Short mmCIF file of C-alpha atoms in Angstrom, two decimals:
data_model
loop_
_atom_site.label_atom_id
_atom_site.label_comp_id
_atom_site.label_asym_id
_atom_site.label_seq_id
_atom_site.Cartn_x
_atom_site.Cartn_y
_atom_site.Cartn_z
CA UNK A 28 -176.04 87.21 89.23
CA UNK A 29 -174.72 86.43 92.69
CA UNK A 30 -177.32 85.53 95.38
CA UNK A 31 -177.61 87.79 98.45
CA UNK A 32 -177.04 86.41 101.68
CA UNK A 33 -180.75 85.97 102.53
CA UNK A 34 -181.27 84.20 99.07
CA UNK A 35 -178.29 81.95 99.73
CA UNK A 36 -179.81 81.10 103.48
CA UNK A 37 -183.17 80.46 102.22
CA UNK A 38 -182.00 78.10 99.44
CA UNK A 39 -179.58 76.44 101.84
CA UNK A 40 -182.33 75.88 104.45
CA UNK A 41 -184.79 74.65 101.77
CA UNK A 42 -182.32 72.20 100.50
CA UNK A 43 -181.41 70.76 103.77
CA UNK A 44 -184.28 70.91 106.34
CA UNK A 45 -186.59 68.00 106.10
CA UNK A 46 -189.89 68.75 104.31
CA UNK A 47 -188.83 72.10 102.93
CA UNK A 48 -187.75 71.09 99.51
CA UNK A 49 -191.30 70.69 98.26
CA UNK A 50 -191.96 74.51 99.10
CA UNK A 51 -191.50 77.21 96.84
CA UNK A 52 -188.91 79.90 97.79
CA UNK A 53 -191.35 82.54 98.05
CA UNK A 54 -192.92 80.60 100.99
CA UNK A 55 -189.87 81.45 103.15
CA UNK A 56 -188.79 84.64 104.83
CA UNK A 57 -185.25 85.53 106.38
CA UNK A 58 -183.92 87.89 108.90
CA UNK A 59 -180.61 88.42 110.15
CA UNK A 60 -179.71 87.52 113.75
CA UNK A 61 -177.20 89.45 115.43
CA UNK A 62 -174.46 87.70 117.59
CA UNK A 63 -171.99 86.15 115.19
CA UNK A 64 -168.46 87.38 114.95
CA UNK A 65 -167.34 85.01 112.16
CA UNK A 66 -170.55 84.05 110.43
CA UNK A 67 -173.78 85.68 109.44
CA UNK A 68 -176.42 84.25 111.29
CA UNK A 69 -180.14 84.00 109.84
CA UNK A 70 -183.47 82.90 111.01
CA UNK A 71 -185.30 81.26 108.06
CA UNK A 72 -188.84 80.50 108.68
CA UNK A 73 -191.98 79.21 106.71
CA UNK A 74 -194.56 81.85 106.16
CA UNK A 75 -197.91 81.43 107.78
CA UNK A 76 -199.83 80.45 104.66
CA UNK A 77 -197.53 77.45 104.19
CA UNK A 78 -197.19 76.73 107.92
CA UNK A 79 -199.49 73.70 108.31
CA UNK A 80 -198.22 71.73 105.36
CA UNK A 81 -194.53 72.47 106.27
CA UNK A 82 -195.21 71.31 109.96
CA UNK A 83 -196.90 67.96 108.73
CA UNK A 84 -194.05 67.25 106.16
CA UNK A 85 -191.08 68.30 108.35
CA UNK A 86 -192.21 66.79 111.56
CA UNK A 87 -192.36 63.27 110.07
CA UNK A 88 -189.05 63.47 108.37
CA UNK A 89 -187.22 65.04 111.36
CA UNK A 90 -188.45 62.29 113.65
CA UNK A 91 -186.79 59.68 111.60
CA UNK A 92 -183.46 61.37 112.15
CA UNK A 93 -183.70 61.47 115.89
CA UNK A 94 -181.22 58.67 116.92
CA UNK A 95 -181.10 58.95 120.72
CA UNK A 96 -183.34 59.97 123.56
CA UNK A 97 -181.06 62.88 124.51
CA UNK A 98 -181.35 64.04 120.81
CA UNK A 99 -185.01 63.88 120.91
CA UNK A 100 -184.99 66.12 123.97
CA UNK A 101 -182.63 68.54 122.14
CA UNK A 102 -185.33 68.56 119.44
CA UNK A 103 -188.01 69.62 121.94
CA UNK A 104 -190.81 71.97 120.42
CA UNK A 105 -191.09 70.15 117.13
CA UNK A 106 -193.51 72.39 115.45
CA UNK A 107 -191.31 75.25 115.94
CA UNK A 108 -188.32 73.25 114.75
CA UNK A 109 -190.21 72.20 111.60
CA UNK A 110 -191.03 75.77 110.57
CA UNK A 111 -187.89 77.61 111.66
CA UNK A 112 -184.10 77.02 110.98
CA UNK A 113 -181.09 78.79 112.07
CA UNK A 114 -178.75 79.15 108.96
CA UNK A 115 -175.14 80.14 109.25
CA UNK A 116 -173.48 81.74 106.29
CA UNK A 117 -169.80 81.28 106.64
CA UNK A 118 -167.64 84.38 106.75
CA UNK A 119 -165.53 85.15 103.73
CA UNK A 120 -162.07 83.83 104.14
CA UNK A 121 -162.76 81.90 107.10
CA UNK A 122 -162.21 78.67 105.23
CA UNK A 123 -158.46 79.41 105.32
CA UNK A 124 -158.30 78.58 108.92
CA UNK A 125 -161.52 76.49 109.56
CA UNK A 126 -161.76 73.04 108.35
CA UNK A 127 -165.44 72.62 107.40
CA UNK A 128 -165.33 68.76 107.32
CA UNK A 129 -163.93 68.63 110.78
CA UNK A 130 -166.43 71.04 112.10
CA UNK A 131 -169.36 69.09 110.44
CA UNK A 132 -168.09 65.81 112.26
CA UNK A 133 -167.92 67.57 115.67
CA UNK A 134 -171.26 69.07 115.18
CA UNK A 135 -172.83 65.54 114.28
CA UNK A 136 -171.40 64.15 117.52
CA UNK A 137 -172.38 66.65 120.05
CA UNK A 138 -176.00 67.07 118.51
CA UNK A 139 -176.28 63.30 118.94
CA UNK A 140 -175.08 63.55 122.53
CA UNK A 141 -177.97 66.13 123.26
CA UNK A 142 -175.53 69.01 124.13
CA UNK A 143 -176.16 70.99 120.84
CA UNK A 144 -179.00 71.85 118.48
CA UNK A 145 -179.74 69.25 115.81
CA UNK A 146 -177.94 69.97 112.49
CA UNK A 147 -180.22 69.52 109.35
CA UNK A 148 -177.18 69.71 107.03
CA UNK A 149 -174.65 71.83 105.21
CA UNK A 150 -174.63 73.37 101.82
CA UNK A 151 -171.86 75.31 99.92
CA UNK A 152 -171.05 78.31 102.09
CA UNK A 153 -173.22 77.50 105.05
CA UNK A 154 -175.15 75.13 107.46
CA UNK A 155 -178.55 74.75 108.62
CA UNK A 156 -179.48 74.02 112.33
CA UNK A 157 -182.36 73.53 114.65
CA UNK A 158 -183.63 76.89 115.81
CA UNK A 159 -183.87 77.01 119.58
CA UNK A 160 -186.93 78.96 119.99
CA UNK A 161 -187.06 79.73 123.71
CA UNK A 162 -183.39 79.72 124.32
CA UNK A 163 -181.29 82.78 124.85
CA UNK A 164 -177.59 83.18 124.47
CA UNK A 165 -175.55 84.78 127.35
CA UNK A 166 -173.08 87.54 127.94
CA UNK A 167 -169.99 87.34 129.96
CA UNK A 168 -171.68 88.62 133.14
CA UNK A 169 -173.95 85.53 133.10
CA UNK A 170 -171.06 83.22 133.58
CA UNK A 171 -170.38 84.59 137.06
CA UNK A 172 -173.78 83.17 138.10
CA UNK A 173 -173.05 80.00 139.96
CA UNK A 174 -176.09 78.16 138.65
CA UNK A 175 -175.19 78.90 134.90
CA UNK A 176 -171.34 78.28 135.64
CA UNK A 177 -172.33 74.79 137.03
CA UNK A 178 -174.28 74.18 133.66
CA UNK A 179 -171.25 75.31 131.68
CA UNK A 180 -169.07 73.07 133.74
CA UNK A 181 -171.26 70.21 132.95
CA UNK A 182 -171.63 70.84 129.32
CA UNK A 183 -167.73 71.22 128.87
CA UNK A 184 -167.17 67.90 130.91
CA UNK A 185 -169.79 65.98 128.74
CA UNK A 186 -168.16 67.32 125.55
CA UNK A 187 -164.65 66.20 126.86
CA UNK A 188 -165.86 62.73 127.37
CA UNK A 189 -167.21 62.24 123.74
CA UNK A 190 -165.51 60.33 121.07
CA UNK A 191 -165.61 61.28 117.54
CA UNK A 192 -166.79 58.56 114.89
CA UNK A 193 -163.97 56.60 113.28
CA UNK A 194 -164.45 58.22 110.01
CA UNK A 195 -163.64 61.64 111.61
CA UNK A 196 -160.26 60.26 113.06
CA UNK A 197 -158.22 62.00 110.38
CA UNK A 198 -156.11 65.03 110.17
CA UNK A 199 -156.67 67.63 111.58
CA UNK A 200 -158.90 65.93 114.16
CA UNK A 201 -156.24 63.26 114.93
CA UNK A 202 -153.71 65.80 116.36
CA UNK A 203 -154.19 68.45 118.90
CA UNK A 204 -155.91 71.60 117.47
CA UNK A 205 -154.20 74.46 119.18
CA UNK A 206 -150.70 74.19 117.33
CA UNK A 207 -152.50 73.66 114.04
CA UNK A 208 -154.88 76.65 114.29
CA UNK A 209 -152.38 79.04 115.75
CA UNK A 210 -150.00 78.36 112.67
CA UNK A 211 -152.96 78.64 110.23
CA UNK A 212 -154.10 81.83 111.75
CA UNK A 213 -150.50 83.09 111.85
CA UNK A 214 -150.20 82.48 108.05
CA UNK A 215 -153.22 84.55 107.44
CA UNK A 216 -152.16 87.17 109.89
CA UNK A 217 -148.81 87.72 108.53
CA UNK A 218 -150.16 88.53 105.17
CA UNK A 219 -152.48 91.08 106.29
CA UNK A 220 -151.66 94.63 104.95
CA UNK A 221 -153.11 98.15 105.23
CA UNK A 222 -152.10 101.01 103.03
CA UNK A 223 -150.87 103.88 105.30
CA UNK A 224 -152.31 106.46 102.85
CA UNK A 225 -155.59 104.78 102.72
CA UNK A 226 -156.13 103.44 106.15
CA UNK A 227 -153.37 105.01 108.29
CA UNK A 228 -155.08 104.11 111.72
CA UNK A 229 -155.40 100.47 110.92
CA UNK A 230 -151.85 100.41 109.48
CA UNK A 231 -150.45 101.96 112.67
CA UNK A 232 -152.42 99.54 114.90
CA UNK A 233 -151.22 96.52 112.78
CA UNK A 234 -147.57 97.59 112.95
CA UNK A 235 -147.77 97.94 116.70
CA UNK A 236 -148.66 94.28 116.96
CA UNK A 237 -145.33 93.35 115.26
CA UNK A 238 -147.07 90.13 113.83
CA UNK A 239 -143.74 88.79 112.48
CA UNK A 240 -142.52 88.33 116.03
CA UNK A 241 -145.46 86.12 117.19
CA UNK A 242 -144.05 82.96 115.63
CA UNK A 243 -141.57 82.75 118.49
CA UNK A 244 -144.57 82.97 121.19
CA UNK A 245 -146.49 80.49 119.10
CA UNK A 246 -143.31 77.94 119.44
CA UNK A 247 -143.25 78.71 123.25
CA UNK A 248 -146.98 78.05 123.62
CA UNK A 249 -146.78 74.63 121.79
CA UNK A 250 -143.65 73.60 123.92
CA UNK A 251 -145.37 74.52 127.11
CA UNK A 252 -148.68 72.69 126.20
CA UNK A 253 -146.80 69.47 125.08
CA UNK A 254 -144.69 69.33 128.16
CA UNK A 255 -147.54 70.22 130.63
CA UNK A 256 -149.00 66.59 131.26
CA UNK A 257 -152.50 67.52 129.86
CA UNK A 258 -154.74 64.95 128.38
CA UNK A 259 -156.30 65.33 124.83
CA UNK A 260 -159.90 65.48 124.77
CA UNK A 261 -162.73 66.70 122.36
CA UNK A 262 -162.66 70.51 122.98
CA UNK A 263 -165.10 73.17 121.97
CA UNK A 264 -162.29 75.84 121.70
CA UNK A 265 -164.60 78.79 121.53
CA UNK A 266 -166.62 78.35 124.65
CA UNK A 267 -167.80 81.71 125.46
CA UNK A 268 -170.95 83.37 126.70
CA UNK A 269 -172.43 83.81 123.19
CA UNK A 270 -172.01 80.25 122.53
CA UNK A 271 -174.07 78.95 125.38
CA UNK A 272 -177.75 78.91 124.92
CA UNK A 273 -180.10 78.72 128.06
CA UNK A 274 -183.62 77.49 127.79
CA UNK A 275 -185.94 78.58 130.57
CA UNK A 276 -189.52 77.31 131.49
CA UNK A 277 -192.65 79.76 131.61
CA UNK A 278 -191.67 80.81 135.23
CA UNK A 279 -188.22 81.89 134.26
CA UNK A 280 -186.41 78.80 135.93
CA UNK A 281 -183.35 77.30 134.10
CA UNK A 282 -184.62 74.23 132.01
CA UNK A 283 -181.78 73.32 129.88
CA UNK A 284 -178.39 74.53 128.35
CA UNK A 285 -176.76 73.95 124.91
CA UNK A 286 -173.58 74.61 123.26
CA UNK A 287 -173.34 76.12 119.78
CA UNK A 288 -170.76 77.10 117.20
CA UNK A 289 -168.17 74.49 116.54
CA UNK A 290 -166.03 75.95 114.01
CA UNK A 291 -162.80 75.70 116.04
CA UNK A 292 -163.64 72.45 117.86
CA UNK A 293 -161.57 69.28 117.78
CA UNK A 294 -159.34 67.14 119.89
CA UNK A 295 -156.94 69.45 121.92
CA UNK A 296 -155.17 69.94 125.27
CA UNK A 297 -158.00 70.09 127.86
CA UNK A 298 -156.51 73.19 129.44
CA UNK A 299 -157.47 75.31 126.21
CA UNK A 300 -161.18 75.09 127.09
CA UNK A 301 -160.53 75.89 130.66
CA UNK A 302 -158.54 78.97 129.73
CA UNK A 303 -160.52 80.25 127.08
CA UNK A 304 -163.77 80.02 129.06
CA UNK A 305 -161.92 81.75 132.05
CA UNK A 306 -160.75 84.53 129.68
CA UNK A 307 -164.18 84.95 128.01
CA UNK A 308 -165.63 85.42 131.44
CA UNK A 309 -163.95 89.15 131.34
CA UNK A 310 -165.06 89.91 127.77
CA UNK A 311 -168.36 91.17 126.54
CA UNK A 312 -168.05 90.21 122.84
CA UNK A 313 -171.49 91.93 122.04
CA UNK A 314 -171.31 95.66 123.13
CA UNK A 315 -173.56 97.82 121.12
CA UNK A 316 -170.66 100.55 120.84
CA UNK A 317 -167.78 100.35 118.64
CA UNK A 318 -165.44 98.42 118.65
CA UNK A 319 -168.03 95.81 119.60
CA UNK A 320 -166.54 94.20 122.77
CA UNK A 321 -165.45 95.40 126.26
CA UNK A 322 -162.85 93.81 128.22
CA UNK A 323 -162.72 94.14 132.10
CA UNK A 324 -159.62 92.29 133.59
CA UNK A 325 -161.25 92.24 137.03
CA UNK A 326 -164.00 89.84 135.87
CA UNK A 327 -161.38 87.19 135.23
CA UNK A 328 -162.38 84.42 137.62
CA UNK A 329 -160.67 84.25 140.97
CA UNK A 330 -158.86 81.16 142.42
CA UNK A 331 -162.07 80.30 144.30
CA UNK A 332 -164.28 80.53 141.20
CA UNK A 333 -161.96 78.34 139.31
CA UNK A 334 -162.02 75.81 142.20
CA UNK A 335 -165.83 76.03 142.25
CA UNK A 336 -165.76 75.42 138.42
CA UNK A 337 -163.51 72.41 138.50
CA UNK A 338 -165.35 70.90 141.53
CA UNK A 339 -168.56 70.71 139.52
CA UNK A 340 -166.62 69.77 136.08
CA UNK A 341 -164.99 66.73 137.83
CA UNK A 342 -168.40 65.47 138.95
CA UNK A 343 -169.22 64.83 135.29
CA UNK A 344 -165.92 63.15 134.12
CA UNK A 345 -166.35 59.29 134.64
CA UNK A 346 -162.37 58.80 134.41
CA UNK A 347 -160.63 61.96 135.45
CA UNK A 348 -157.24 60.28 134.67
CA UNK A 349 -158.20 61.02 130.95
CA UNK A 350 -157.36 64.76 131.72
CA UNK A 351 -153.60 63.97 132.40
CA UNK A 352 -150.81 62.26 130.88
CA UNK A 353 -150.22 58.70 132.15
CA UNK A 354 -147.34 59.62 134.29
CA UNK A 355 -148.85 62.89 135.64
CA UNK A 356 -151.88 61.79 137.27
CA UNK A 357 -152.42 63.59 140.73
CA UNK A 358 -153.15 61.39 143.68
CA UNK A 359 -155.98 63.35 145.22
CA UNK A 360 -159.01 65.37 144.14
CA UNK A 361 -157.46 68.47 145.57
CA UNK A 362 -154.37 68.01 143.82
CA UNK A 363 -156.29 67.47 140.63
CA UNK A 364 -157.98 70.78 140.88
CA UNK A 365 -154.99 72.53 141.49
CA UNK A 366 -153.42 71.01 138.41
CA UNK A 367 -156.40 71.83 136.35
CA UNK A 368 -155.87 75.54 137.47
CA UNK A 369 -152.34 75.37 136.06
CA UNK A 370 -153.62 73.82 132.83
CA UNK A 371 -156.07 76.73 132.70
CA UNK A 372 -153.27 79.23 133.01
CA UNK A 373 -151.49 77.84 129.84
CA UNK A 374 -154.85 77.65 128.17
CA UNK A 375 -155.51 81.20 128.86
CA UNK A 376 -152.26 82.12 127.07
CA UNK A 377 -153.05 80.00 124.11
CA UNK A 378 -156.46 81.37 123.86
CA UNK A 379 -155.26 84.96 124.01
CA UNK A 380 -152.86 84.14 121.24
CA UNK A 381 -155.44 82.48 119.12
CA UNK A 382 -157.76 85.41 119.32
CA UNK A 383 -154.99 87.93 118.76
CA UNK A 384 -154.10 86.31 115.43
CA UNK A 385 -157.77 85.75 114.51
CA UNK A 386 -158.34 89.50 114.98
CA UNK A 387 -155.49 90.27 112.65
CA UNK A 388 -156.54 87.73 110.15
CA UNK A 389 -160.11 88.93 110.00
CA UNK A 390 -159.25 92.55 109.96
CA UNK A 391 -158.96 93.01 105.95
CA UNK A 392 -161.43 90.33 105.01
CA UNK A 393 -164.48 90.16 107.51
CA UNK A 394 -167.44 92.24 106.44
CA UNK A 395 -168.86 92.17 109.96
CA UNK A 396 -168.82 95.51 111.88
CA UNK A 397 -166.46 94.73 114.62
CA UNK A 398 -163.23 96.18 115.81
CA UNK A 399 -160.92 93.31 114.76
CA UNK A 400 -157.58 95.26 115.19
CA UNK A 401 -158.76 96.59 118.54
CA UNK A 402 -159.66 93.18 119.59
CA UNK A 403 -156.35 91.69 118.68
CA UNK A 404 -154.54 94.41 120.54
CA UNK A 405 -156.66 93.83 123.72
CA UNK A 406 -156.17 90.20 123.69
CA UNK A 407 -152.31 90.39 122.89
CA UNK A 408 -152.14 92.98 125.85
CA UNK A 409 -153.60 90.40 128.07
CA UNK A 410 -151.51 87.75 126.79
CA UNK A 411 -148.36 89.71 127.74
CA UNK A 412 -149.90 90.79 131.07
CA UNK A 413 -150.59 87.16 132.05
CA UNK A 414 -147.08 86.13 131.12
CA UNK A 415 -145.59 88.97 133.17
CA UNK A 416 -147.97 88.24 136.25
CA UNK A 417 -146.99 84.51 136.05
CA UNK A 418 -143.27 85.35 135.54
CA UNK A 419 -143.27 87.63 138.56
CA UNK A 420 -144.83 85.23 140.83
CA UNK A 421 -142.47 82.29 139.91
CA UNK A 422 -139.45 84.47 140.49
CA UNK A 423 -137.46 83.29 143.65
#
């Protein structure tokens, strides 16, 4: 008999969280947490009657896994961390375009750097992570708050300066991720089908996207990125509001920020992260009404907001030359910021294409209640609008 998602989450956490394997499965409870667009997120906790024993065993074992002072800070609140775990159950069909070994390598690196929650371990079909008790995820409007935008710029810069361990330096992590993921998603998207008789609206929406023509756009994006002069860094590649967790103190002041969800992360053109985050500043991915998102083009960051972001971002890049190809390094800070804005434009195009293809690929396989085809259509409309806007401004 196939285990339910809750049973799978409990078993996975029990086998990966230090100190939990000695407890019977009935000593745990599980509830679904909203917020995941690709995975099912679950909070697994030890029930009250087992609370004290679980804390004693888990705290000692978890302490032994903390390797740096920053990681220790990320594990703040040890009692709660020992009795709760966030468990991700990977979405059906997502392994076709997500390399789980690569994801795990990135998760380990960012957790050790203290910019992401501690990873307890993986199991078939999922992963158990530290549950950040006081931290809350954001919505896109929050990214327009300058204090929070500064935190995001710092976290992005810190991730961009990380190196992966040598054992992780293999394909797909040894090559830029955008061309790989676009082609992987395209392979899934082009196979998506809906029967006109059974699902006419989905069939019509899919036909309007003309998926078979997107290969030409993918080639164009790849050529532009490769000739742009961008440096290759460790990118998050899905740095949107829901993947930023903010921890506040009892007075409500911002205490610490974290990044989560590294499914699409890897070595990539730095501009992808810039453009993707700027795109996401205009999209609420967690609307309570169908199709589950709301896009407001007026919330795309202005040139002044982009300059503000890059000013703070560069303050946390020890060697800005790493963001540029050797023969394309600007000679002044202002010129660097202007160039990073150009990189962001190319990254925005690549991001819109990625999530267009993602929406199509997920439309007939995901069990999550979300308007995937509507999302794909909205992102592709923005891709075309951004292309047209740039082409018009570049015309003589």
